[in-house]
Short mmCIF file of C-alpha atoms in Angstrom, two decimals:
data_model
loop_
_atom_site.label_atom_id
_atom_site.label_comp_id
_atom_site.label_asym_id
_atom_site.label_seq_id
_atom_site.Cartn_x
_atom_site.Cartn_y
_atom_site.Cartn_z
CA UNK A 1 29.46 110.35 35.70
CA UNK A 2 30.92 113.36 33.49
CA UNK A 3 27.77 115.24 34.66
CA UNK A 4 28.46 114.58 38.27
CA UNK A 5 32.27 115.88 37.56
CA UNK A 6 30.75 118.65 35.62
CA UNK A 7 28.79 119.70 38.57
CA UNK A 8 31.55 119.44 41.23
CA UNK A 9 33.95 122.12 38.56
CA UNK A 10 31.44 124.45 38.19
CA UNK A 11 30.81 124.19 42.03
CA UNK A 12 34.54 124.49 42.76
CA UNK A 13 35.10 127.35 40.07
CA UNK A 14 31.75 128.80 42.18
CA UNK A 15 33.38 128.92 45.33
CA UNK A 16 36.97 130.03 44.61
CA UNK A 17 35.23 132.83 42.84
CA UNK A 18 32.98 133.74 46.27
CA UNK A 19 36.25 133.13 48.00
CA UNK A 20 38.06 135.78 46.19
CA UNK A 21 34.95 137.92 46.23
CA UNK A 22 34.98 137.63 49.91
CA UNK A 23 38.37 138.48 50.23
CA UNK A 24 38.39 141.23 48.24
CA UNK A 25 35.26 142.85 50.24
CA UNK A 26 37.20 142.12 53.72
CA UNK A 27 40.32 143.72 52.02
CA UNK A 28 38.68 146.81 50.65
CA UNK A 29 36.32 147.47 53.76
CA UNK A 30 37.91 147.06 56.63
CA UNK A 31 34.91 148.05 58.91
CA UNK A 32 34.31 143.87 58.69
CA UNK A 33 37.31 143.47 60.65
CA UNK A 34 37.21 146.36 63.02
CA UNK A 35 35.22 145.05 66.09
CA UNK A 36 34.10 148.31 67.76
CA UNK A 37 32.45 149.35 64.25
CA UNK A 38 34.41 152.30 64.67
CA UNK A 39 35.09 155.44 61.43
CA UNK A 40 37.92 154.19 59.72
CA UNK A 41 39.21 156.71 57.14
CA UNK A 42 38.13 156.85 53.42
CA UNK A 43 40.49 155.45 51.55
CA UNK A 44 41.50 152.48 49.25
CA UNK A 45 43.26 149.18 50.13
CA UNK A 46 44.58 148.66 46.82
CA UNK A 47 45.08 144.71 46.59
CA UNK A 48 45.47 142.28 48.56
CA UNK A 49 48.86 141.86 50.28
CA UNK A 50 50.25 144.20 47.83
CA UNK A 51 47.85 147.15 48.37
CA UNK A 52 49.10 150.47 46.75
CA UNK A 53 52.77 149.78 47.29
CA UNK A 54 53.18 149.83 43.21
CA UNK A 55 51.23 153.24 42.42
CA UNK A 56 53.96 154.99 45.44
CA UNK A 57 57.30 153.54 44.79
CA UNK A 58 57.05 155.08 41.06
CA UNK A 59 59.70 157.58 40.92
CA UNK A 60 58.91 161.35 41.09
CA UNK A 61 60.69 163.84 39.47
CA UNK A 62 58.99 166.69 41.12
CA UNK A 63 59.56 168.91 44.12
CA UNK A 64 56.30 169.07 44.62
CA UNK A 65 54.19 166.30 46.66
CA UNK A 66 54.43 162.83 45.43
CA UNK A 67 51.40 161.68 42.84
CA UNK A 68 50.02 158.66 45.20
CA UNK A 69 49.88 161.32 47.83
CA UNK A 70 48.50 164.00 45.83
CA UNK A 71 45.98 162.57 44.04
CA UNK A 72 44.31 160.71 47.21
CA UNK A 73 44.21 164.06 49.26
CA UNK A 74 42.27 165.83 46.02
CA UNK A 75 39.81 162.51 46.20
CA UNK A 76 39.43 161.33 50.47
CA UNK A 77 40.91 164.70 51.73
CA UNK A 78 43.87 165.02 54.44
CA UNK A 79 43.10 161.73 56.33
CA UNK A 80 42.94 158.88 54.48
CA UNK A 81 43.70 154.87 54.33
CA UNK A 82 45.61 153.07 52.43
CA UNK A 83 48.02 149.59 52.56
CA UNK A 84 51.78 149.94 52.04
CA UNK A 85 53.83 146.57 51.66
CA UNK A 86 51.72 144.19 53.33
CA UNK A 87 50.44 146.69 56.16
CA UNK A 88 47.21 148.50 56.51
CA UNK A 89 48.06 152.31 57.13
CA UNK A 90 46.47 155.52 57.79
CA UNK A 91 48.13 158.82 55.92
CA UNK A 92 47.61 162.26 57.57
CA UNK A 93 48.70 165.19 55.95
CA UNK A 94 46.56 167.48 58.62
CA UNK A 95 49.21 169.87 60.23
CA UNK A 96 47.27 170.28 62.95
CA UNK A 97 46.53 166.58 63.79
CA UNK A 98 49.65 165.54 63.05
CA UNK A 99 51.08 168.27 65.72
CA UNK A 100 48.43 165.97 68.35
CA UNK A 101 49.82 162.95 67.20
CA UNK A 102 53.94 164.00 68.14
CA UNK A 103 52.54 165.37 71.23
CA UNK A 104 50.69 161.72 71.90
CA UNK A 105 54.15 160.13 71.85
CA UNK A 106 53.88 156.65 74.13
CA UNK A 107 50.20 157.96 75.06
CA UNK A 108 48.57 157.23 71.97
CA UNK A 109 50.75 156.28 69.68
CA UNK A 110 54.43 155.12 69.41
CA UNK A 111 57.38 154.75 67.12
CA UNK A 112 56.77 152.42 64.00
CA UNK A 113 58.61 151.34 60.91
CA UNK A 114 57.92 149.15 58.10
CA UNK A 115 58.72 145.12 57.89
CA UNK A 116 61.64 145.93 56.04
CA UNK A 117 63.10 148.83 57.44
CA UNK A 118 62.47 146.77 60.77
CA UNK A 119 64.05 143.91 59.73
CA UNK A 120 67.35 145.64 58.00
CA UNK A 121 68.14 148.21 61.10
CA UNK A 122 66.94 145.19 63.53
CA UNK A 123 64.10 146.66 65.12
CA UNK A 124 62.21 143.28 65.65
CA UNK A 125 63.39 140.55 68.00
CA UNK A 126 64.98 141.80 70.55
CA UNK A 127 63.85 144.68 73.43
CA UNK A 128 66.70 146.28 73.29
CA UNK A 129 66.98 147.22 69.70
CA UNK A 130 63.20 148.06 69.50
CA UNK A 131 62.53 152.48 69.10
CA UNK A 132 60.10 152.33 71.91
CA UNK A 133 62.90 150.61 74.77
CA UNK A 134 64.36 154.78 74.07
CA UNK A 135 64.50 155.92 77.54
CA UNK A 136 67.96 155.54 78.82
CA UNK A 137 69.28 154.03 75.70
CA UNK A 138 67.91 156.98 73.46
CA UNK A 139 69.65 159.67 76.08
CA UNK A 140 72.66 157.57 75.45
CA UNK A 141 73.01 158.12 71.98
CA UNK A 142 71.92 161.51 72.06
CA UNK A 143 74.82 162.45 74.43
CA UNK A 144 77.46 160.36 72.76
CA UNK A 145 76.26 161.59 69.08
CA UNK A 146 76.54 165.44 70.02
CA UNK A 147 79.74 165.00 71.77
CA UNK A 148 80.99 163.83 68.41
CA UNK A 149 78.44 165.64 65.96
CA UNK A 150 77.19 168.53 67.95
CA UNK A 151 77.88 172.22 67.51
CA UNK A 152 80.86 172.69 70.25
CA UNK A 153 82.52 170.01 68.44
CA UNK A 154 82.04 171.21 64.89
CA UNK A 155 83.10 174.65 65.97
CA UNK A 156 85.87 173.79 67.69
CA UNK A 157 87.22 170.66 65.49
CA UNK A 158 85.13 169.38 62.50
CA UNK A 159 84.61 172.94 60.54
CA UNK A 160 88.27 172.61 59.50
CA UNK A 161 87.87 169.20 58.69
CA UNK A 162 85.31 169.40 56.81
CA UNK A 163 86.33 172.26 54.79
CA UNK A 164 89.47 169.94 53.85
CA UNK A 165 87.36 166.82 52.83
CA UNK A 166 85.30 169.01 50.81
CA UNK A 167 88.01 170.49 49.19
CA UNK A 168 89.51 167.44 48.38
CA UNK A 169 86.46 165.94 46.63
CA UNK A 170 85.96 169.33 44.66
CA UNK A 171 89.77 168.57 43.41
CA UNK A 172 88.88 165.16 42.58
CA UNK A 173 85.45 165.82 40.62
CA UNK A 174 87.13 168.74 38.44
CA UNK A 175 89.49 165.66 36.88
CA UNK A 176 86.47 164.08 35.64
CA UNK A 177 84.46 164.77 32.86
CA UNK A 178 81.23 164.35 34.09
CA UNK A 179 79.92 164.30 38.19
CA UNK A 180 76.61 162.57 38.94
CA UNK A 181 76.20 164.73 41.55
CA UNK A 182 73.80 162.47 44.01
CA UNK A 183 75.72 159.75 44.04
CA UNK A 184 79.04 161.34 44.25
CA UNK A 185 77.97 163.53 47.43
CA UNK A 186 76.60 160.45 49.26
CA UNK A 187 80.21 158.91 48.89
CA UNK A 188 81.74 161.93 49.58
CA UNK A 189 79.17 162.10 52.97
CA UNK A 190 79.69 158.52 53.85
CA UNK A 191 83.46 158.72 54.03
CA UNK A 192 83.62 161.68 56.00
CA UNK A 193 80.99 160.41 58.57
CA UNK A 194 82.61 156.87 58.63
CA UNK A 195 85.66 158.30 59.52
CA UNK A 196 84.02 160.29 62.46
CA UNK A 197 82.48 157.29 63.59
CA UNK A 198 84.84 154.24 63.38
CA UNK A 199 88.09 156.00 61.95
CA UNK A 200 87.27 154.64 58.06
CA UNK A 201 89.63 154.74 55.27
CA UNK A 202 88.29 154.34 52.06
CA UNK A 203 91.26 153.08 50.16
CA UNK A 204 92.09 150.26 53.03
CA UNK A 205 88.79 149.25 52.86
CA UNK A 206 87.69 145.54 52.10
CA UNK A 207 84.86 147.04 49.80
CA UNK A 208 83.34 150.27 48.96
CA UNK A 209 81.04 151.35 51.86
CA UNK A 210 78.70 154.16 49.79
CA UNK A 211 78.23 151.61 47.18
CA UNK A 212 76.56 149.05 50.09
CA UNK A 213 74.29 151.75 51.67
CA UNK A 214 72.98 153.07 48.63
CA UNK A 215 72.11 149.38 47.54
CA UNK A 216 70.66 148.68 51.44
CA UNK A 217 68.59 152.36 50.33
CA UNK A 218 67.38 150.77 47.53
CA UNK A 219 65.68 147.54 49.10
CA UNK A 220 63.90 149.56 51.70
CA UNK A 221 60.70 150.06 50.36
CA UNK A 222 60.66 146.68 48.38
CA UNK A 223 58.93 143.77 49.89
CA UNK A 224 59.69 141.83 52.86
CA UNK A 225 60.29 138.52 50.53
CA UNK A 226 63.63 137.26 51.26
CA UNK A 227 64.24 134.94 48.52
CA UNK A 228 67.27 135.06 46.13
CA UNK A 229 66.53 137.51 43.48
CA UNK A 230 64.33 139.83 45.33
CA UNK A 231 65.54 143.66 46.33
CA UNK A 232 64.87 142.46 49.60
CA UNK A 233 67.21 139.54 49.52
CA UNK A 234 69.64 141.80 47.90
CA UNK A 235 69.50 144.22 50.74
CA UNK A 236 69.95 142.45 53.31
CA UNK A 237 72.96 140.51 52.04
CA UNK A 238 74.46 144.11 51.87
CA UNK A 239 73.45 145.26 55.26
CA UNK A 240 75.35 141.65 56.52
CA UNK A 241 78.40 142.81 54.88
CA UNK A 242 78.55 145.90 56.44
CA UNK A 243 77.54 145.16 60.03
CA UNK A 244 80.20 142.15 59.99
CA UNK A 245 82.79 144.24 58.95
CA UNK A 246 81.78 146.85 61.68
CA UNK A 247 81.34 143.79 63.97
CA UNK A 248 85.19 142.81 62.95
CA UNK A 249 86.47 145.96 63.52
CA UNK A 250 85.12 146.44 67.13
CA UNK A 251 85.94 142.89 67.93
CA UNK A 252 89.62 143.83 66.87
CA UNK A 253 89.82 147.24 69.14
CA UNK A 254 88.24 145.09 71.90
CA UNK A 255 91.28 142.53 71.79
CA UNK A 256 94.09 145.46 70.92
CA UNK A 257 96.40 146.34 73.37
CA UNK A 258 96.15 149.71 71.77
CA UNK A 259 92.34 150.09 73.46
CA UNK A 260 91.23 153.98 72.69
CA UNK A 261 93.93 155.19 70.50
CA UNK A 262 91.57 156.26 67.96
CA UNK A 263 89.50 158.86 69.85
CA UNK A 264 86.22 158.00 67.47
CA UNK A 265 82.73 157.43 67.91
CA UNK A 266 83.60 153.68 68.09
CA UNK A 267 86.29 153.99 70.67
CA UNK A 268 83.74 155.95 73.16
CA UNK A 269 80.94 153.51 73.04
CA UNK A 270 83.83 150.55 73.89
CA UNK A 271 84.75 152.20 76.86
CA UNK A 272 81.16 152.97 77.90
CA UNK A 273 80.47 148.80 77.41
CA UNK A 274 81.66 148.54 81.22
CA UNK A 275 79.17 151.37 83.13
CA UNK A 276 76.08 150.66 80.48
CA UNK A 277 74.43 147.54 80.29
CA UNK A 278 72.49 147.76 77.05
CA UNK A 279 76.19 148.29 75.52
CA UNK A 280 76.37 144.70 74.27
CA UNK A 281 78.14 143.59 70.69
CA UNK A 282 75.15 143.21 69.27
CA UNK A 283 73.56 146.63 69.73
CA UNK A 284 77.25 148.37 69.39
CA UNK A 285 77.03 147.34 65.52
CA UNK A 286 73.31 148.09 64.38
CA UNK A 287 74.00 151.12 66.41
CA UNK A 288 76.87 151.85 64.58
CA UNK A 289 75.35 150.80 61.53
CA UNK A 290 72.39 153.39 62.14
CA UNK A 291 73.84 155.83 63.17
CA UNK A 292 76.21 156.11 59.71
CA UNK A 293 72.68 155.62 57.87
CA UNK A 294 71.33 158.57 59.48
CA UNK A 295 74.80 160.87 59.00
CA UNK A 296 74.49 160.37 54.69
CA UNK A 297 71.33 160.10 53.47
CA UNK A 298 69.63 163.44 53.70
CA UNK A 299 72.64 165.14 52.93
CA UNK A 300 73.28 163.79 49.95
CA UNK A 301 69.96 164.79 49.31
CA UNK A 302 70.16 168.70 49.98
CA UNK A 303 73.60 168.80 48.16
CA UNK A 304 72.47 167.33 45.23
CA UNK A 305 69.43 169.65 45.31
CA UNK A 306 70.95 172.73 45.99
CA UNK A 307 73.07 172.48 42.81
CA UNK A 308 70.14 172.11 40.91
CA UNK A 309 68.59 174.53 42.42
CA UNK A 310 70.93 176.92 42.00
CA UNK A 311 71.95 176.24 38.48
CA UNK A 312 68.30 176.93 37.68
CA UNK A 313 68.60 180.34 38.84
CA UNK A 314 71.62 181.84 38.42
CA UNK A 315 70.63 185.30 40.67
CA UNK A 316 70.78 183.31 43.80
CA UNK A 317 74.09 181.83 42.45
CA UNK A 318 75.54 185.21 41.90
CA UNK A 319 74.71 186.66 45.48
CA UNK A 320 76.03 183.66 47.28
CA UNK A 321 79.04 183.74 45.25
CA UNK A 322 79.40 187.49 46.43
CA UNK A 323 79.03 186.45 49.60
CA UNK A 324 81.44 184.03 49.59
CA UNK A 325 84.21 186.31 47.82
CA UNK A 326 83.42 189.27 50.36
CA UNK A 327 84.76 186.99 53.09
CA UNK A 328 87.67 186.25 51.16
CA UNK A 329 88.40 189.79 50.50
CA UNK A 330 88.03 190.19 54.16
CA UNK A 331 91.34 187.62 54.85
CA UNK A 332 95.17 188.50 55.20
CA UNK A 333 95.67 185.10 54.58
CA UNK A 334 93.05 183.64 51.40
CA UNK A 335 93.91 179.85 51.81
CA UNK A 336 93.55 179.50 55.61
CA UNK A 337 90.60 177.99 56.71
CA UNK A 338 87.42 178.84 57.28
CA UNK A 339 86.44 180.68 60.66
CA UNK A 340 83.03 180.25 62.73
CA UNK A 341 82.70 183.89 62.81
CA UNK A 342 83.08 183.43 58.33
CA UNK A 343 80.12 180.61 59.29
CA UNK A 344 78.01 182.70 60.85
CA UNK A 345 78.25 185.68 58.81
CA UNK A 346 77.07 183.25 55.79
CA UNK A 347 73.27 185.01 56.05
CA UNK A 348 72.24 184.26 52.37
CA UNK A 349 74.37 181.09 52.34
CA UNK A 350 72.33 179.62 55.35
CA UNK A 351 68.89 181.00 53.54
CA UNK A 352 69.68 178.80 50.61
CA UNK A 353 70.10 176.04 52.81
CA UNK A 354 67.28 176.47 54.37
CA UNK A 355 64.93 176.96 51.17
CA UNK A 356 66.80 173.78 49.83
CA UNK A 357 65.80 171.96 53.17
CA UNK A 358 62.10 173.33 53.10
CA UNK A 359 61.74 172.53 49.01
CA UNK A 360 63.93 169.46 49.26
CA UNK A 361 61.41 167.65 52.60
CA UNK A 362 64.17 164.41 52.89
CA UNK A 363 61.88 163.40 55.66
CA UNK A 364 58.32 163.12 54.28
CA UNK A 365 56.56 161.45 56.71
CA UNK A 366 57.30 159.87 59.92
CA UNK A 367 55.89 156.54 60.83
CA UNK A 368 53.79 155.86 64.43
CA UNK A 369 51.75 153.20 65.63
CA UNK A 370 48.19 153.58 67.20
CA UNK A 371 48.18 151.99 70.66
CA UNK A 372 44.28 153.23 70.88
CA UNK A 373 41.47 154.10 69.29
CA UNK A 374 42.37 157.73 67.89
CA UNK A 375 39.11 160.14 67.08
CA UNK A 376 39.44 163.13 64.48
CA UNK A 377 37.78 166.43 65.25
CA UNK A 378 34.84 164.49 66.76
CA UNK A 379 34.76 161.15 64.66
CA UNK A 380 35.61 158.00 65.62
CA UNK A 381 32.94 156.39 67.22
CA UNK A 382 29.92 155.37 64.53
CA UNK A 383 29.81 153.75 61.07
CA UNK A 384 31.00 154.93 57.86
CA UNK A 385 29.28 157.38 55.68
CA UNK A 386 25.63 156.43 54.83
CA UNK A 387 26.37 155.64 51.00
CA UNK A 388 29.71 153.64 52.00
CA UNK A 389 27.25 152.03 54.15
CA UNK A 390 24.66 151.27 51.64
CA UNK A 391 27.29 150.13 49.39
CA UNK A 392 28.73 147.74 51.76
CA UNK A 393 25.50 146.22 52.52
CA UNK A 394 24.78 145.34 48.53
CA UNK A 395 27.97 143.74 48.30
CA UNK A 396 26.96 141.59 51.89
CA UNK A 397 23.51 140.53 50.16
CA UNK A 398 25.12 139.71 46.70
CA UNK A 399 27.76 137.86 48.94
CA UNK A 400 24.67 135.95 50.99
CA UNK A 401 23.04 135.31 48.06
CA UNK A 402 25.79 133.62 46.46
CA UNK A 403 26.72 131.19 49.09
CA UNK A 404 23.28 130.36 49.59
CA UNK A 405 23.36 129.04 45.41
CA UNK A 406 26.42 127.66 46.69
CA UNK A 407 24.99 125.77 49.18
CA UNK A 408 21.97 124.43 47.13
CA UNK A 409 24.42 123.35 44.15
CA UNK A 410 26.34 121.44 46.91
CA UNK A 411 22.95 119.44 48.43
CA UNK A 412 22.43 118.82 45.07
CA UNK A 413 25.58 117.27 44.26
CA UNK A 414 25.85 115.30 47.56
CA UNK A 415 22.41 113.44 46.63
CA UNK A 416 23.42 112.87 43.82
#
């Protein structure tokens, strides 16, 4: 009897090793699951479910390309495969395939995001909210976002404002002793754009906003796990704070007898909710909710940059400063505000920005789905490489070979 329980261990230990075996050889090859037999990328898969997620949310402190990035160029070259957060993905840093792909837009490929950045900005579930329904709703928000964003509107009303906001903060951060400069621009970002948008005060509000989107920033890469504890979880208790308070506040303006007073970004899109059908409640607030995402981020980003940037070198500091003091010289009046004609003579100043935008890249990558089979510079359409081949094949004999002392140890067991 003990042999016959012996037996059955060492045949269950046998086959949730060939299991994982298994597993692991469908994870890391993916030609087993790709139908067609068509060229997948070289790559790795990492593990399973996980994949390489760990090895490219490690914090760099470079400006130059990210490690996971870097390193798997230098071994697969431009193309290559990998898994991010539960999803198989391929990684192009090809200029001049990547310039096809933009240009296959809703041919070949079409807008994608990650689980969790689908699930927090509410891409999933409903048509209307997913990237690919654009069409009228996407010229929608375009026209309604430059009419409050664009450049008539900063030339003619925000310039000044901004100037003032910025001022302020500058005021506030010299009565501290110490500025962490990131953080403090995105708050400084947030408030301004939240008052744009829905007419936000900071000190009336029922929490602080910047503090909630930089936690909701945090949780976007983590994975889609919501269970109490998790980054995920944490996220998206945060996003639900914010979208019901922006959900409160339109609900209120909907039921005011004071319908419009406000002149925002919020009080437009109400009185559009009549000629546009799309305009519902629902998409009002993750559009909202977007939309003040998109405003702070990158920003904060560049601002936080550029002083670093120019602290290191203090030449570029010194000619921007002339520039700046050249235009002041230039006034009859040295406190009134600044002109667009002062804007546009700001040559050097807008170089900076630009170098800080170009060293800075806040938008790495851009995510698309492939809707078809996509072949690059002439590949596509055989197997792998010969020795990927070769090496896949040993690890389908070993495989065969193992279930088939699998399969004898059972007979054995069941005769027993």
């Amino acid at each position: 009897m003990s042999t016959l329980i012996g037996i059955m261990c060492i045949v269950a230990l046998l086959a949730i090793c060939i299991s994982h075996y298994w597993i692991m050889i469908r994870w890391r090859n993916p030609k087993f699951n790709n139908k067609n037999k068509k060229i997948l990328p070289p790559g790795s898969m990492g593990w399973p479910f996980i994949g390489e997620t760990l090895h490219l949310i490690i914090p760099s402190y470079s400006l130059d390309l990210h490690p996971f990035i870097k390193t798997r160029i230098l071994r697969y070259g431009t193309i290559f495969r990998t898994s991010l957060v539960g999803r198989p993905v391929v990684i192009s840093a090809d200029p001049e395939f990547n310039n096809y792909i933009l240009l296959q837009e809703g041919k070949l490929v079409e807008l994608y995001y990650l689980d969790t950045f689908s699930n927090i900005f509410k891409q999933t579930g409903d048509d209307q909210f997913r990237p690919n329904a654009a069409g009228l709703v996407h010229k929608y928000v375009r026209s309604i976002f430059l009419s409050h964003f664009g450049a008539e509107i900063l030339k003619t009303k925000l310039l000044n404002q901004i100037e003032e906001f910025v001022e302020r903060t500058l005021f506030s951060w010299s009565n501290q002793a110490s500025v962490e400069v990131k953080r403090a621009a995105s708050e400084m970002v947030l408030n301004f754009s939240a008052k744009q948008i829905f007419s936000y005060d900071a000190e009336k509000a029922p929490f602080d906003l910047s503090e909630k989107y930089m936690k909701i920033i945090d949780g976007l890469m983590s994975f889609p796990l919501n269970v109490p504890g998790t980054a995920y979880h944490k996220c998206s208790k945060d996003k639900e704070k914010v979208t019901n308070m922006i959900r409160d506040m339109l609900k209120h303006r909907q039921n005011s007898p004071r319908k419009g007073h406000e002149g925002d970004f919020l009080d437009q899109i109400i009185s559009d909710m009549d000629k546009e059908e799309f305009l519902t409640e629902d998409f009002i607030v993750q559009l909202v909710f977007g939309v003040l995402f998109a405003t702070f981020e990158s920003v904060s980003v560049i601002v936080a940059l550029a002083f670093q940037l120019l602290s290191e070198h203090p030449s570029a500091l010194q000619e921007l400063t002339a520039e700046h003091e050249a235009i002041l010289e230039k006034r009859e009046n040295t406190n009134s505000f600044l002109t667009w004609d002062e804007y546009k003579s700001m040559t050097f100043t807008l170089q900076v920005i630009n170098e800080t935008l170009r060293l800075g890249n806040v938008a790495p990558g851009l995510l698309r789905r492939a809707l078809k089979d996509i072949p690059v510079k002439g590949k596509g359409s055989e197997g792998e490489s010969d020795q990927e081949e070769e090496e896949i094949e040993e690890e389908v004999e070993t495989l065969n070979a193992s279930n088939a002392e699998l399969n004898l140890v059972t007979r054995r067991v069941l005769t027993m």
